[in-house]
XYZ file of C-alpha atoms in Angstrom:
171
model
C 171.299 266.904 46.747
C 171.092 267.846 50.982
C 167.090 267.101 51.392
C 167.808 264.316 49.738
C 170.623 263.255 51.823
C 169.133 264.128 55.155
C 165.456 262.335 54.507
C 166.504 258.638 52.612
C 163.811 256.757 54.380
C 160.911 254.135 53.740
C 157.977 256.518 53.804
C 153.671 256.914 53.337
C 151.916 259.716 51.928
C 148.880 260.987 52.434
C 147.284 264.436 53.975
C 146.276 262.728 57.541
C 145.207 264.588 61.062
C 147.821 264.375 62.952
C 144.740 262.490 65.996
C 143.829 260.275 63.127
C 146.488 258.253 61.418
C 145.846 254.697 60.346
C 148.982 254.156 60.032
C 150.908 254.471 63.112
C 155.110 254.071 63.787
C 156.141 251.984 66.383
C 159.117 252.217 68.416
C 159.748 255.542 66.617
C 163.177 256.906 66.123
C 163.829 259.894 65.149
C 166.875 259.959 63.072
C 167.092 263.681 61.761
C 164.876 266.584 61.704
C 164.533 269.833 59.180
C 162.281 272.302 57.553
C 161.007 273.508 53.931
C 158.971 275.316 52.491
C 159.823 279.441 51.117
C 159.335 280.008 55.559
C 160.857 276.631 56.311
C 158.030 276.709 58.432
C 157.419 272.087 57.249
C 158.943 269.971 59.958
C 160.246 267.114 58.170
C 161.842 264.355 60.468
C 163.039 261.728 58.998
C 162.062 258.132 61.279
C 162.769 254.354 61.835
C 159.841 252.719 63.015
C 159.849 248.436 64.059
C 156.927 248.225 62.440
C 158.682 248.423 58.410
C 160.706 246.165 56.951
C 163.995 246.344 57.278
C 166.781 246.922 55.223
C 168.406 243.577 53.599
C 172.201 243.068 52.419
C 169.815 243.059 48.851
C 168.429 246.086 49.319
C 171.440 247.773 47.108
C 168.327 247.815 44.346
C 166.842 250.963 43.939
C 163.384 251.945 42.358
C 162.070 255.382 40.744
C 158.458 255.016 41.614
C 157.763 258.238 40.470
C 155.586 257.701 38.040
C 153.728 254.739 39.582
C 149.998 255.403 39.658
C 148.444 255.463 43.436
C 144.630 254.431 44.518
C 143.284 257.323 46.722
C 141.640 255.566 49.869
C 139.382 258.251 52.034
C 139.561 256.768 55.724
C 135.548 257.292 56.732
C 133.655 257.842 59.248
C 134.069 261.860 59.004
C 135.575 263.383 62.022
C 138.446 264.281 63.017
C 140.840 265.571 59.679
C 143.557 267.882 59.279
C 142.452 271.499 58.127
C 143.246 271.302 54.240
C 144.866 274.555 54.236
C 147.384 272.895 56.716
C 147.767 270.624 54.553
C 147.671 272.586 51.590
C 151.061 274.872 53.077
C 152.620 271.209 53.379
C 151.907 270.967 49.311
C 153.100 274.062 48.679
C 156.388 273.558 50.693
C 157.155 270.389 48.999
C 156.712 271.768 45.795
C 158.679 274.763 46.739
C 161.500 272.162 47.268
C 161.283 270.580 44.233
C 162.102 274.439 42.568
C 164.600 275.068 44.328
C 166.831 272.227 45.793
C 165.980 268.523 45.221
C 162.819 267.480 43.087
C 163.470 263.583 44.328
C 164.200 262.440 47.213
C 165.511 259.222 48.440
C 163.428 256.522 50.936
C 165.561 253.659 51.910
C 163.751 250.545 53.749
C 163.004 250.711 57.016
C 162.539 254.238 57.577
C 160.010 257.077 56.641
C 160.160 260.337 55.643
C 157.257 262.797 57.609
C 156.054 266.745 57.339
C 153.864 267.818 59.869
C 152.278 271.398 59.537
C 150.147 272.184 62.439
C 146.698 270.168 61.937
C 148.064 268.306 58.759
C 150.864 265.487 58.597
C 151.843 263.266 55.925
C 154.560 260.722 55.098
C 155.695 258.295 52.991
C 156.374 254.669 54.058
C 158.383 252.063 52.039
C 157.322 248.831 52.421
C 159.822 247.197 49.557
C 163.410 246.088 50.611
C 165.206 247.681 48.375
C 165.093 251.567 48.770
C 162.548 253.953 46.406
C 163.001 257.160 44.630
C 160.336 259.453 44.835
C 158.931 263.129 43.207
C 158.833 266.208 45.643
C 155.606 267.686 43.217
C 154.266 264.221 42.845
C 154.032 263.966 46.828
C 152.679 267.607 47.292
C 149.691 266.616 44.437
C 148.889 263.443 46.432
C 148.549 265.782 49.604
C 146.775 268.433 47.907
C 144.118 265.862 46.635
C 143.961 263.886 49.841
C 143.514 266.789 51.803
C 139.957 268.294 49.887
C 138.720 264.909 49.039
C 138.945 262.798 51.859
C 137.027 265.437 54.490
C 134.138 265.382 56.678
C 131.506 266.588 53.487
C 133.106 262.721 52.332
C 132.796 261.236 55.110
C 136.595 261.013 55.624
C 139.378 262.423 57.658
C 142.343 261.804 55.715
C 143.638 259.120 53.433
C 146.115 257.456 51.722
C 147.507 256.263 48.609
C 148.612 253.018 47.589
C 150.172 251.813 43.788
C 148.902 248.443 42.698
C 151.819 246.284 44.283
C 152.107 247.931 47.176
C 155.669 248.750 47.891
C 155.039 252.289 48.676
C 152.724 254.268 50.163
C 151.690 257.747 51.645
C 148.987 259.161 54.134
């Protein structure tokens, strides 16, 4: 439960190199910082970005989007992608957290959850005007898939995963 309290935010999910991200949090304000994983080696920041939707009074609605499917997009051209094994550390930390702390996390409108380990970063961005709930294990799966399937051998440098309604994304 502590993970959810600390990390409510709007976020996007995908594995991307620190230098090469298609979404940039503008006027980033760090709300909180902690570490997850068996060795507490993955940094997790809850951040507010000026370029995400701000929470409105109507935002008391909450939707569980764990079962939502998303389409993976790889960022081209190749070059500058993360080391997929660094992304594997984040994926493992998310799985460890889901098995030992909380399996779900709440992402409020107007905030994002950002994780980083070495060359890999990932974030979940909530583009809806209401809070969304997402599963740590699903995020882990997306990170791992993008890390190993959106590399220079695929003429890419990371990617994202976006659902059909585009209310959130993982990068």
